[in-house]
PDB file of N, CA and C in Angstrom:
ATOM      1  N   MET A   1      52.177 -12.305 -31.923  1.00 49.00           N
ATOM      2  CA  MET A   1      52.236 -11.244 -32.913  1.00 49.00           C
ATOM      3  C   MET A   1      51.458 -10.029 -32.425  1.00 49.00           C
ATOM      4  N   PHE A   2      50.991  -9.255 -33.392  1.00 55.00           N
ATOM      5  CA  PHE A   2      50.245  -8.047 -33.068  1.00 55.00           C
ATOM      6  C   PHE A   2      48.755  -8.360 -32.999  1.00 55.00           C
ATOM      7  N   ALA A   3      48.116  -7.783 -32.008  1.00 61.00           N
ATOM      8  CA  ALA A   3      46.668  -7.945 -31.903  1.00 61.00           C
ATOM      9  C   ALA A   3      46.002  -7.004 -32.898  1.00 61.00           C
ATOM     10  N   THR A   4      45.184  -7.553 -33.765  1.00 65.00           N
ATOM     11  CA  THR A   4      44.500  -6.717 -34.749  1.00 65.00           C
ATOM     12  C   THR A   4      43.019  -6.656 -34.427  1.00 65.00           C
ATOM     13  N   THR A   5      42.418  -5.565 -34.858  1.00 66.00           N
ATOM     14  CA  THR A   5      40.985  -5.403 -34.636  1.00 66.00           C
ATOM     15  C   THR A   5      40.345  -5.008 -35.952  1.00 66.00           C
ATOM     16  N   LEU A   6      39.597  -4.017 -35.952  1.00 64.00           N
ATOM     17  CA  LEU A   6      38.800  -3.582 -37.085  1.00 64.00           C
ATOM     18  C   LEU A   6      39.666  -3.294 -38.307  1.00 64.00           C
ATOM     19  N   LEU A   7      39.410  -3.981 -39.409  1.00 69.00           N
ATOM     20  CA  LEU A   7      40.084  -3.809 -40.695  1.00 69.00           C
ATOM     21  C   LEU A   7      41.604  -3.949 -40.601  1.00 69.00           C
ATOM     22  N   GLY A   8      42.089  -4.664 -39.636  1.00 72.00           N
ATOM     23  CA  GLY A   8      43.512  -4.923 -39.528  1.00 72.00           C
ATOM     24  C   GLY A   8      44.316  -3.860 -38.793  1.00 72.00           C
ATOM     25  N   PHE A   9      43.665  -2.819 -38.298  1.00 75.00           N
ATOM     26  CA  PHE A   9      44.381  -1.796 -37.531  1.00 75.00           C
ATOM     27  C   PHE A   9      44.630  -2.294 -36.120  1.00 75.00           C
ATOM     28  N   THR A  10      45.774  -1.940 -35.567  1.00 82.00           N
ATOM     29  CA  THR A  10      46.058  -2.321 -34.190  1.00 82.00           C
ATOM     30  C   THR A  10      45.296  -1.402 -33.247  1.00 82.00           C
ATOM     31  N   ILE A  11      45.161  -1.830 -32.020  1.00 82.00           N
ATOM     32  CA  ILE A  11      44.433  -1.048 -31.026  1.00 82.00           C
ATOM     33  C   ILE A  11      45.138   0.279 -30.783  1.00 82.00           C
ATOM     34  N   GLY A  12      46.460   0.272 -30.788  1.00 84.00           N
ATOM     35  CA  GLY A  12      47.205   1.512 -30.606  1.00 84.00           C
ATOM     36  C   GLY A  12      46.938   2.523 -31.715  1.00 84.00           C
ATOM     37  N   THR A  13      46.812   2.036 -32.942  1.00 85.00           N
ATOM     38  CA  THR A  13      46.513   2.915 -34.075  1.00 85.00           C
ATOM     39  C   THR A  13      45.124   3.511 -33.946  1.00 85.00           C
ATOM     40  N   ILE A  14      44.169   2.720 -33.523  1.00 85.00           N
ATOM     41  CA  ILE A  14      42.808   3.214 -33.348  1.00 85.00           C
ATOM     42  C   ILE A  14      42.760   4.279 -32.263  1.00 85.00           C
ATOM     43  N   TRP A  15      43.454   4.059 -31.151  1.00 88.00           N
ATOM     44  CA  TRP A  15      43.498   5.065 -30.086  1.00 88.00           C
ATOM     45  C   TRP A  15      44.158   6.343 -30.574  1.00 88.00           C
ATOM     46  N   MET A  16      45.204   6.210 -31.370  1.00 92.00           N
ATOM     47  CA  MET A  16      45.895   7.388 -31.890  1.00 92.00           C
ATOM     48  C   MET A  16      44.987   8.178 -32.829  1.00 92.00           C
ATOM     49  N   LEU A  17      44.227   7.502 -33.674  1.00 91.00           N
ATOM     50  CA  LEU A  17      43.294   8.182 -34.569  1.00 91.00           C
ATOM     51  C   LEU A  17      42.181   8.870 -33.785  1.00 91.00           C
ATOM     52  N   MET A  18      41.685   8.230 -32.746  1.00 93.00           N
ATOM     53  CA  MET A  18      40.647   8.855 -31.910  1.00 93.00           C
ATOM     54  C   MET A  18      41.198  10.086 -31.202  1.00 93.00           C
ATOM     55  N   PHE A  19      42.426  10.006 -30.706  1.00 94.00           N
ATOM     56  CA  PHE A  19      43.063  11.152 -30.061  1.00 94.00           C
ATOM     57  C   PHE A  19      43.216  12.305 -31.049  1.00 94.00           C
ATOM     58  N   LEU A  20      43.628  12.003 -32.269  1.00 95.00           N
ATOM     59  CA  LEU A  20      43.807  13.030 -33.291  1.00 95.00           C
ATOM     60  C   LEU A  20      42.479  13.708 -33.642  1.00 95.00           C
ATOM     61  N   VAL A  21      41.421  12.950 -33.769  1.00 95.00           N
ATOM     62  CA  VAL A  21      40.104  13.506 -34.084  1.00 95.00           C
ATOM     63  C   VAL A  21      39.622  14.416 -32.956  1.00 95.00           C
ATOM     64  N   VAL A  22      39.774  13.982 -31.724  1.00 95.00           N
ATOM     65  CA  VAL A  22      39.362  14.799 -30.576  1.00 95.00           C
ATOM     66  C   VAL A  22      40.214  16.058 -30.489  1.00 95.00           C
ATOM     67  N   TRP A  23      41.509  15.943 -30.716  1.00 94.00           N
ATOM     68  CA  TRP A  23      42.417  17.091 -30.668  1.00 94.00           C
ATOM     69  C   TRP A  23      42.021  18.136 -31.711  1.00 94.00           C
ATOM     70  N   LEU A  24      41.743  17.699 -32.921  1.00 94.00           N
ATOM     71  CA  LEU A  24      41.319  18.630 -33.974  1.00 94.00           C
ATOM     72  C   LEU A  24      39.964  19.253 -33.659  1.00 94.00           C
ATOM     73  N   ALA A  25      39.050  18.480 -33.107  1.00 93.00           N
ATOM     74  CA  ALA A  25      37.727  19.014 -32.768  1.00 93.00           C
ATOM     75  C   ALA A  25      37.825  20.068 -31.674  1.00 93.00           C
ATOM     76  N   ILE A  26      38.649  19.829 -30.669  1.00 94.00           N
ATOM     77  CA  ILE A  26      38.811  20.795 -29.582  1.00 94.00           C
ATOM     78  C   ILE A  26      39.512  22.059 -30.075  1.00 94.00           C
ATOM     79  N   ALA A  27      40.381  21.936 -31.053  1.00 94.00           N
ATOM     80  CA  ALA A  27      41.101  23.099 -31.578  1.00 94.00           C
ATOM     81  C   ALA A  27      40.161  24.076 -32.285  1.00 94.00           C
ATOM     82  N   PHE A  28      38.986  23.622 -32.695  1.00 95.00           N
ATOM     83  CA  PHE A  28      38.026  24.514 -33.337  1.00 95.00           C
ATOM     84  C   PHE A  28      37.399  25.504 -32.351  1.00 95.00           C
ATOM     85  N   TRP A  29      37.360  25.177 -31.073  1.00 94.00           N
ATOM     86  CA  TRP A  29      36.704  26.023 -30.079  1.00 94.00           C
ATOM     87  C   TRP A  29      37.287  27.431 -30.040  1.00 94.00           C
ATOM     88  N   PRO A  30      38.587  27.625 -29.761  1.00 95.00           N
ATOM     89  CA  PRO A  30      39.117  28.993 -29.757  1.00 95.00           C
ATOM     90  C   PRO A  30      39.043  29.654 -31.133  1.00 95.00           C
ATOM     91  N   ALA A  31      39.177  28.862 -32.185  1.00 95.00           N
ATOM     92  CA  ALA A  31      39.118  29.423 -33.534  1.00 95.00           C
ATOM     93  C   ALA A  31      37.733  29.990 -33.827  1.00 95.00           C
ATOM     94  N   ARG A  32      36.695  29.302 -33.406  1.00 95.00           N
ATOM     95  CA  ARG A  32      35.332  29.813 -33.616  1.00 95.00           C
ATOM     96  C   ARG A  32      35.070  31.048 -32.788  1.00 95.00           C
ATOM     97  N   VAL A  33      35.553  31.066 -31.554  1.00 94.00           N
ATOM     98  CA  VAL A  33      35.372  32.246 -30.701  1.00 94.00           C
ATOM     99  C   VAL A  33      36.049  33.452 -31.339  1.00 94.00           C
ATOM    100  N   ALA A  34      37.285  33.284 -31.776  1.00 94.00           N
ATOM    101  CA  ALA A  34      38.012  34.385 -32.400  1.00 94.00           C
ATOM    102  C   ALA A  34      37.385  34.779 -33.733  1.00 94.00           C
ATOM    103  N   GLY A  35      36.932  33.813 -34.503  1.00 93.00           N
ATOM    104  CA  GLY A  35      36.298  34.103 -35.782  1.00 93.00           C
ATOM    105  C   GLY A  35      35.035  34.926 -35.621  1.00 93.00           C
ATOM    106  N   ARG A  36      34.261  34.638 -34.600  1.00 93.00           N
ATOM    107  CA  ARG A  36      33.044  35.405 -34.345  1.00 93.00           C
ATOM    108  C   ARG A  36      33.349  36.829 -33.889  1.00 93.00           C
ATOM    109  N   LYS A  37      34.536  37.027 -33.345  1.00 93.00           N
ATOM    110  CA  LYS A  37      34.932  38.366 -32.920  1.00 93.00           C
ATOM    111  C   LYS A  37      35.640  39.142 -34.024  1.00 93.00           C
ATOM    112  N   GLY A  38      35.725  38.573 -35.205  1.00 92.00           N
ATOM    113  CA  GLY A  38      36.320  39.275 -36.333  1.00 92.00           C
ATOM    114  C   GLY A  38      37.809  39.043 -36.508  1.00 92.00           C
ATOM    115  N   HIS A  39      38.356  38.050 -35.853  1.00 93.00           N
ATOM    116  CA  HIS A  39      39.776  37.733 -35.974  1.00 93.00           C
ATOM    117  C   HIS A  39      39.953  36.531 -36.896  1.00 93.00           C
ATOM    118  N   SER A  40      41.184  36.190 -37.196  1.00 93.00           N
ATOM    119  CA  SER A  40      41.491  35.120 -38.143  1.00 93.00           C
ATOM    120  C   SER A  40      41.150  33.742 -37.567  1.00 93.00           C
ATOM    121  N   PHE A  41      40.231  33.046 -38.234  1.00 94.00           N
ATOM    122  CA  PHE A  41      39.867  31.698 -37.816  1.00 94.00           C
ATOM    123  C   PHE A  41      41.055  30.750 -37.990  1.00 94.00           C
ATOM    124  N   ILE A  42      41.694  30.809 -39.151  1.00 95.00           N
ATOM    125  CA  ILE A  42      42.816  29.910 -39.445  1.00 95.00           C
ATOM    126  C   ILE A  42      43.986  30.166 -38.497  1.00 95.00           C
ATOM    127  N   GLY A  43      44.273  31.422 -38.247  1.00 94.00           N
ATOM    128  CA  GLY A  43      45.372  31.761 -37.333  1.00 94.00           C
ATOM    129  C   GLY A  43      45.155  31.208 -35.941  1.00 94.00           C
ATOM    130  N   TYR A  44      43.954  31.379 -35.414  1.00 95.00           N
ATOM    131  CA  TYR A  44      43.662  30.864 -34.076  1.00 95.00           C
ATOM    132  C   TYR A  44      43.557  29.342 -34.073  1.00 95.00           C
ATOM    133  N   PHE A  45      43.140  28.748 -35.178  1.00 95.00           N
ATOM    134  CA  PHE A  45      43.083  27.284 -35.244  1.00 95.00           C
ATOM    135  C   PHE A  45      44.491  26.705 -35.135  1.00 95.00           C
ATOM    136  N   ILE A  46      45.423  27.262 -35.878  1.00 95.00           N
ATOM    137  CA  ILE A  46      46.814  26.780 -35.809  1.00 95.00           C
ATOM    138  C   ILE A  46      47.401  27.054 -34.428  1.00 95.00           C
ATOM    139  N   PHE A  47      47.109  28.241 -33.884  1.00 95.00           N
ATOM    140  CA  PHE A  47      47.566  28.594 -32.537  1.00 95.00           C
ATOM    141  C   PHE A  47      47.021  27.599 -31.509  1.00 95.00           C
ATOM    142  N   SER A  48      45.753  27.209 -31.643  1.00 95.00           N
ATOM    143  CA  SER A  48      45.159  26.303 -30.666  1.00 95.00           C
ATOM    144  C   SER A  48      45.621  24.859 -30.840  1.00 95.00           C
ATOM    145  N   LEU A  49      46.110  24.505 -32.028  1.00 94.00           N
ATOM    146  CA  LEU A  49      46.675  23.160 -32.186  1.00 94.00           C
ATOM    147  C   LEU A  49      47.935  22.991 -31.346  1.00 94.00           C
ATOM    148  N   VAL A  50      48.666  24.079 -31.171  1.00 94.00           N
ATOM    149  CA  VAL A  50      49.929  24.014 -30.437  1.00 94.00           C
ATOM    150  C   VAL A  50      49.752  24.375 -28.965  1.00 94.00           C
ATOM    151  N   PHE A  51      49.024  25.467 -28.705  1.00 94.00           N
ATOM    152  CA  PHE A  51      48.861  25.981 -27.339  1.00 94.00           C
ATOM    153  C   PHE A  51      47.377  26.154 -27.023  1.00 94.00           C
ATOM    154  N   PHE A  52      46.663  25.065 -26.837  1.00 91.00           N
ATOM    155  CA  PHE A  52      45.212  25.157 -26.665  1.00 91.00           C
ATOM    156  C   PHE A  52      44.780  26.038 -25.493  1.00 91.00           C
ATOM    157  N   PRO A  53      45.255  25.815 -24.266  1.00 92.00           N
ATOM    158  CA  PRO A  53      44.746  26.639 -23.156  1.00 92.00           C
ATOM    159  C   PRO A  53      45.030  28.134 -23.349  1.00 92.00           C
ATOM    160  N   LEU A  54      46.217  28.447 -23.825  1.00 95.00           N
ATOM    161  CA  LEU A  54      46.562  29.852 -24.034  1.00 95.00           C
ATOM    162  C   LEU A  54      45.716  30.459 -25.152  1.00 95.00           C
ATOM    163  N   SER A  55      45.497  29.725 -26.223  1.00 94.00           N
ATOM    164  CA  SER A  55      44.703  30.257 -27.331  1.00 94.00           C
ATOM    165  C   SER A  55      43.253  30.465 -26.916  1.00 94.00           C
ATOM    166  N   LEU A  56      42.717  29.604 -26.072  1.00 92.00           N
ATOM    167  CA  LEU A  56      41.349  29.780 -25.595  1.00 92.00           C
ATOM    168  C   LEU A  56      41.241  31.037 -24.739  1.00 92.00           C
ATOM    169  N   LEU A  57      42.202  31.254 -23.881  1.00 95.00           N
ATOM    170  CA  LEU A  57      42.217  32.453 -23.041  1.00 95.00           C
ATOM    171  C   LEU A  57      42.339  33.714 -23.887  1.00 95.00           C
ATOM    172  N   VAL A  58      43.247  33.702 -24.841  1.00 94.00           N
ATOM    173  CA  VAL A  58      43.446  34.861 -25.712  1.00 94.00           C
ATOM    174  C   VAL A  58      42.198  35.117 -26.556  1.00 94.00           C
ATOM    175  N   ALA A  59      41.571  34.069 -27.060  1.00 94.00           N
ATOM    176  CA  ALA A  59      40.385  34.231 -27.898  1.00 94.00           C
ATOM    177  C   ALA A  59      39.247  34.902 -27.130  1.00 94.00           C
ATOM    178  N   TYR A  60      39.107  34.590 -25.858  1.00 94.00           N
ATOM    179  CA  TYR A  60      38.051  35.218 -25.066  1.00 94.00           C
ATOM    180  C   TYR A  60      38.426  36.626 -24.604  1.00 94.00           C
ATOM    181  N   LEU A  61      39.713  36.936 -24.542  1.00 94.00           N
ATOM    182  CA  LEU A  61      40.129  38.247 -24.040  1.00 94.00           C
ATOM    183  C   LEU A  61      40.351  39.299 -25.122  1.00 94.00           C
ATOM    184  N   VAL A  62      40.529  38.898 -26.370  1.00 93.00           N
ATOM    185  CA  VAL A  62      40.759  39.895 -27.424  1.00 93.00           C
ATOM    186  C   VAL A  62      39.488  40.706 -27.647  1.00 93.00           C
ATOM    187  N   PRO A  63      39.641  41.968 -28.023  1.00 92.00           N
ATOM    188  CA  PRO A  63      38.454  42.795 -28.258  1.00 92.00           C
ATOM    189  C   PRO A  63      37.697  42.359 -29.508  1.00 92.00           C
ATOM    190  N   ASP A  64      36.430  42.642 -29.499  1.00 91.00           N
ATOM    191  CA  ASP A  64      35.551  42.281 -30.619  1.00 91.00           C
ATOM    192  C   ASP A  64      35.724  43.301 -31.738  1.00 91.00           C
ATOM    193  N   ARG A  65      36.161  42.827 -32.915  1.00 86.00           N
ATOM    194  CA  ARG A  65      36.341  43.714 -34.060  1.00 86.00           C
ATOM    195  C   ARG A  65      35.181  43.624 -35.046  1.00 86.00           C
ATOM    196  N   SER A  66      34.279  42.704 -34.843  1.00 76.00           N
ATOM    197  CA  SER A  66      33.197  42.532 -35.811  1.00 76.00           C
ATOM    198  C   SER A  66      32.134  43.607 -35.675  1.00 76.00           C
ATOM    199  N   ASN A  67      31.958  44.193 -34.498  1.00 71.00           N
ATOM    200  CA  ASN A  67      30.957  45.222 -34.285  1.00 71.00           C
ATOM    201  C   ASN A  67      31.577  46.610 -34.155  1.00 71.00           C
ATOM    202  N   ALA A  68      32.752  46.772 -34.694  1.00 60.00           N
ATOM    203  CA  ALA A  68      33.414  48.070 -34.627  1.00 60.00           C
ATOM    204  C   ALA A  68      32.627  49.075 -35.467  1.00 60.00           C
ATOM    205  N   PRO A  69      32.538  50.313 -34.993  1.00 63.00           N
ATOM    206  CA  PRO A  69      31.796  51.300 -35.771  1.00 63.00           C
ATOM    207  C   PRO A  69      32.470  51.552 -37.107  1.00 63.00           C
ATOM    208  N   ALA A  70      31.662  51.724 -38.119  1.00 60.00           N
ATOM    209  CA  ALA A  70      32.187  51.967 -39.463  1.00 60.00           C
ATOM    210  C   ALA A  70      32.736  53.388 -39.547  1.00 60.00           C
ATOM    211  N   ALA A  71      33.662  53.568 -40.460  1.00 62.00           N
ATOM    212  CA  ALA A  71      34.229  54.896 -40.663  1.00 62.00           C
ATOM    213  C   ALA A  71      33.137  55.808 -41.207  1.00 62.00           C
ATOM    214  N   PRO A  72      33.143  57.064 -40.786  1.00 68.00           N
ATOM    215  CA  PRO A  72      32.101  57.967 -41.279  1.00 68.00           C
ATOM    216  C   PRO A  72      32.225  58.156 -42.786  1.00 68.00           C
ATOM    217  N   ALA A  73      31.087  58.271 -43.412  1.00 67.00           N
ATOM    218  CA  ALA A  73      31.062  58.444 -44.866  1.00 67.00           C
ATOM    219  C   ALA A  73      31.514  59.856 -45.222  1.00 67.00           C
ATOM    220  N   ALA A  74      32.080  59.996 -46.397  1.00 68.00           N
ATOM    221  CA  ALA A  74      32.524  61.305 -46.860  1.00 68.00           C
ATOM    222  C   ALA A  74      31.283  62.175 -47.104  1.00 68.00           C
ATOM    223  N   PRO A  75      31.370  63.440 -46.736  1.00 72.00           N
ATOM    224  CA  PRO A  75      30.209  64.310 -46.949  1.00 72.00           C
ATOM    225  C   PRO A  75      29.919  64.459 -48.435  1.00 72.00           C
ATOM    226  N   THR A  76      28.663  64.467 -48.738  1.00 73.00           N
ATOM    227  CA  THR A  76      28.268  64.617 -50.144  1.00 73.00           C
ATOM    228  C   THR A  76      27.826  66.045 -50.392  1.00 73.00           C
ATOM    229  N   THR A  77      28.109  66.510 -51.555  1.00 73.00           N
ATOM    230  CA  THR A  77      27.669  67.848 -51.921  1.00 73.00           C
ATOM    231  C   THR A  77      26.521  67.719 -52.896  1.00 73.00           C
ATOM    232  N   PRO A  78      25.551  68.589 -52.757  1.00 72.00           N
ATOM    233  CA  PRO A  78      24.410  68.498 -53.680  1.00 72.00           C
ATOM    234  C   PRO A  78      24.837  68.844 -55.096  1.00 72.00           C
ATOM    235  N   VAL A  79      24.291  68.140 -56.022  1.00 72.00           N
ATOM    236  CA  VAL A  79      24.613  68.378 -57.433  1.00 72.00           C
ATOM    237  C   VAL A  79      23.676  69.461 -57.966  1.00 72.00           C
ATOM    238  N   GLU A  80      24.258  70.502 -58.541  1.00 71.00           N
ATOM    239  CA  GLU A  80      23.449  71.576 -59.101  1.00 71.00           C
ATOM    240  C   GLU A  80      23.162  71.294 -60.559  1.00 71.00           C
ATOM    241  N   GLU A  81      21.939  71.513 -60.957  1.00 64.00           N
ATOM    242  CA  GLU A  81      21.581  71.257 -62.352  1.00 64.00           C
ATOM    243  C   GLU A  81      21.367  72.533 -63.098  1.00 64.00           C
TER     244      GLU A  81
END
Protein backbone atom coordinates (compact mmCIF):
# COMPACT_ATOMS: atom_id res chain seq x y z
CA MET A 1 0.00 0.00 0.00
CA PHE A 2 1.01 3.59 0.57
CA ALA A 3 3.76 4.45 3.00
CA THR A 4 2.38 6.85 5.58
CA THR A 5 4.25 9.05 7.98
CA LEU A 6 3.27 11.92 10.19
CA LEU A 7 -0.52 12.14 10.77
CA GLY A 8 -1.22 9.86 7.82
CA PHE A 9 0.30 12.08 5.12
CA THR A 10 2.38 10.37 2.48
CA ILE A 11 6.01 11.33 2.01
CA GLY A 12 5.19 12.83 -1.39
CA THR A 13 2.57 15.10 0.18
CA ILE A 14 5.01 16.28 2.83
CA TRP A 15 7.64 17.09 0.19
CA MET A 16 5.04 18.96 -1.85
CA LEU A 17 4.00 21.04 1.18
CA MET A 18 7.64 21.84 1.99
CA PHE A 19 8.23 22.88 -1.63
CA LEU A 20 5.15 25.13 -1.53
CA VAL A 21 6.27 26.81 1.71
CA VAL A 22 9.77 27.46 0.35
CA TRP A 23 8.36 28.74 -2.96
CA LEU A 24 6.08 31.22 -1.17
CA ALA A 25 8.89 32.34 1.15
CA ILE A 26 11.26 32.98 -1.76
CA ALA A 27 8.55 34.92 -3.62
CA PHE A 28 8.57 37.50 -0.82
CA TRP A 29 12.15 38.57 -1.67
CA PRO A 30 11.44 40.58 -4.87
CA ALA A 31 8.16 41.81 -3.39
CA ARG A 32 9.94 43.28 -0.36
CA VAL A 33 12.61 44.89 -2.52
CA ALA A 34 9.98 46.50 -4.74
CA GLY A 35 7.83 47.48 -1.76
CA ARG A 36 10.73 49.31 -0.15
CA LYS A 37 11.24 51.21 -3.39
CA GLY A 38 7.64 52.42 -3.39
CA HIS A 39 6.20 49.91 -5.85
CA SER A 40 3.33 47.46 -5.40
CA PHE A 41 4.19 44.66 -2.98
CA ILE A 42 1.24 42.51 -4.08
CA GLY A 43 1.97 43.03 -7.77
CA TYR A 44 5.59 41.97 -7.44
CA PHE A 45 4.63 39.06 -5.17
CA ILE A 46 2.31 37.64 -7.84
CA PHE A 47 4.92 38.39 -10.53
CA SER A 48 7.58 36.54 -8.52
CA LEU A 49 5.34 33.51 -8.00
CA VAL A 50 5.35 32.98 -11.75
CA PHE A 51 8.69 34.44 -12.91
CA PHE A 52 10.99 34.57 -9.88
CA PRO A 53 14.37 35.31 -11.54
CA LEU A 54 12.91 37.98 -13.81
CA SER A 55 10.95 39.62 -10.99
CA LEU A 56 14.05 39.75 -8.80
CA LEU A 57 16.03 41.43 -11.57
CA VAL A 58 13.24 43.91 -12.30
CA ALA A 59 12.76 44.69 -8.59
CA TYR A 60 16.42 45.65 -8.24
CA LEU A 61 16.50 47.65 -11.48
CA VAL A 62 13.33 49.75 -11.13
CA PRO A 63 13.88 53.30 -9.90
CA ASP A 64 13.18 54.18 -6.29
CA ARG A 65 9.88 56.05 -5.97
CA SER A 66 9.79 56.23 -2.19
CA ASN A 67 12.36 59.05 -1.95
CA ALA A 68 11.05 61.07 -4.86
CA PRO A 69 11.02 64.80 -4.18
CA ALA A 70 7.64 66.12 -3.15
CA ALA A 71 5.78 68.53 -5.37
CA PRO A 72 6.44 72.14 -4.43
CA ALA A 73 3.84 73.68 -2.20
CA ALA A 74 1.56 76.36 -3.57
CA PRO A 75 2.77 79.85 -2.69
CA THR A 76 0.93 81.40 0.19
CA THR A 77 -0.15 84.97 0.30
CA PRO A 78 -0.08 86.90 3.53
CA VAL A 79 -3.47 87.56 5.02
CA GLU A 80 -4.18 91.24 5.56
CA GLU A 81 -6.14 92.20 8.63
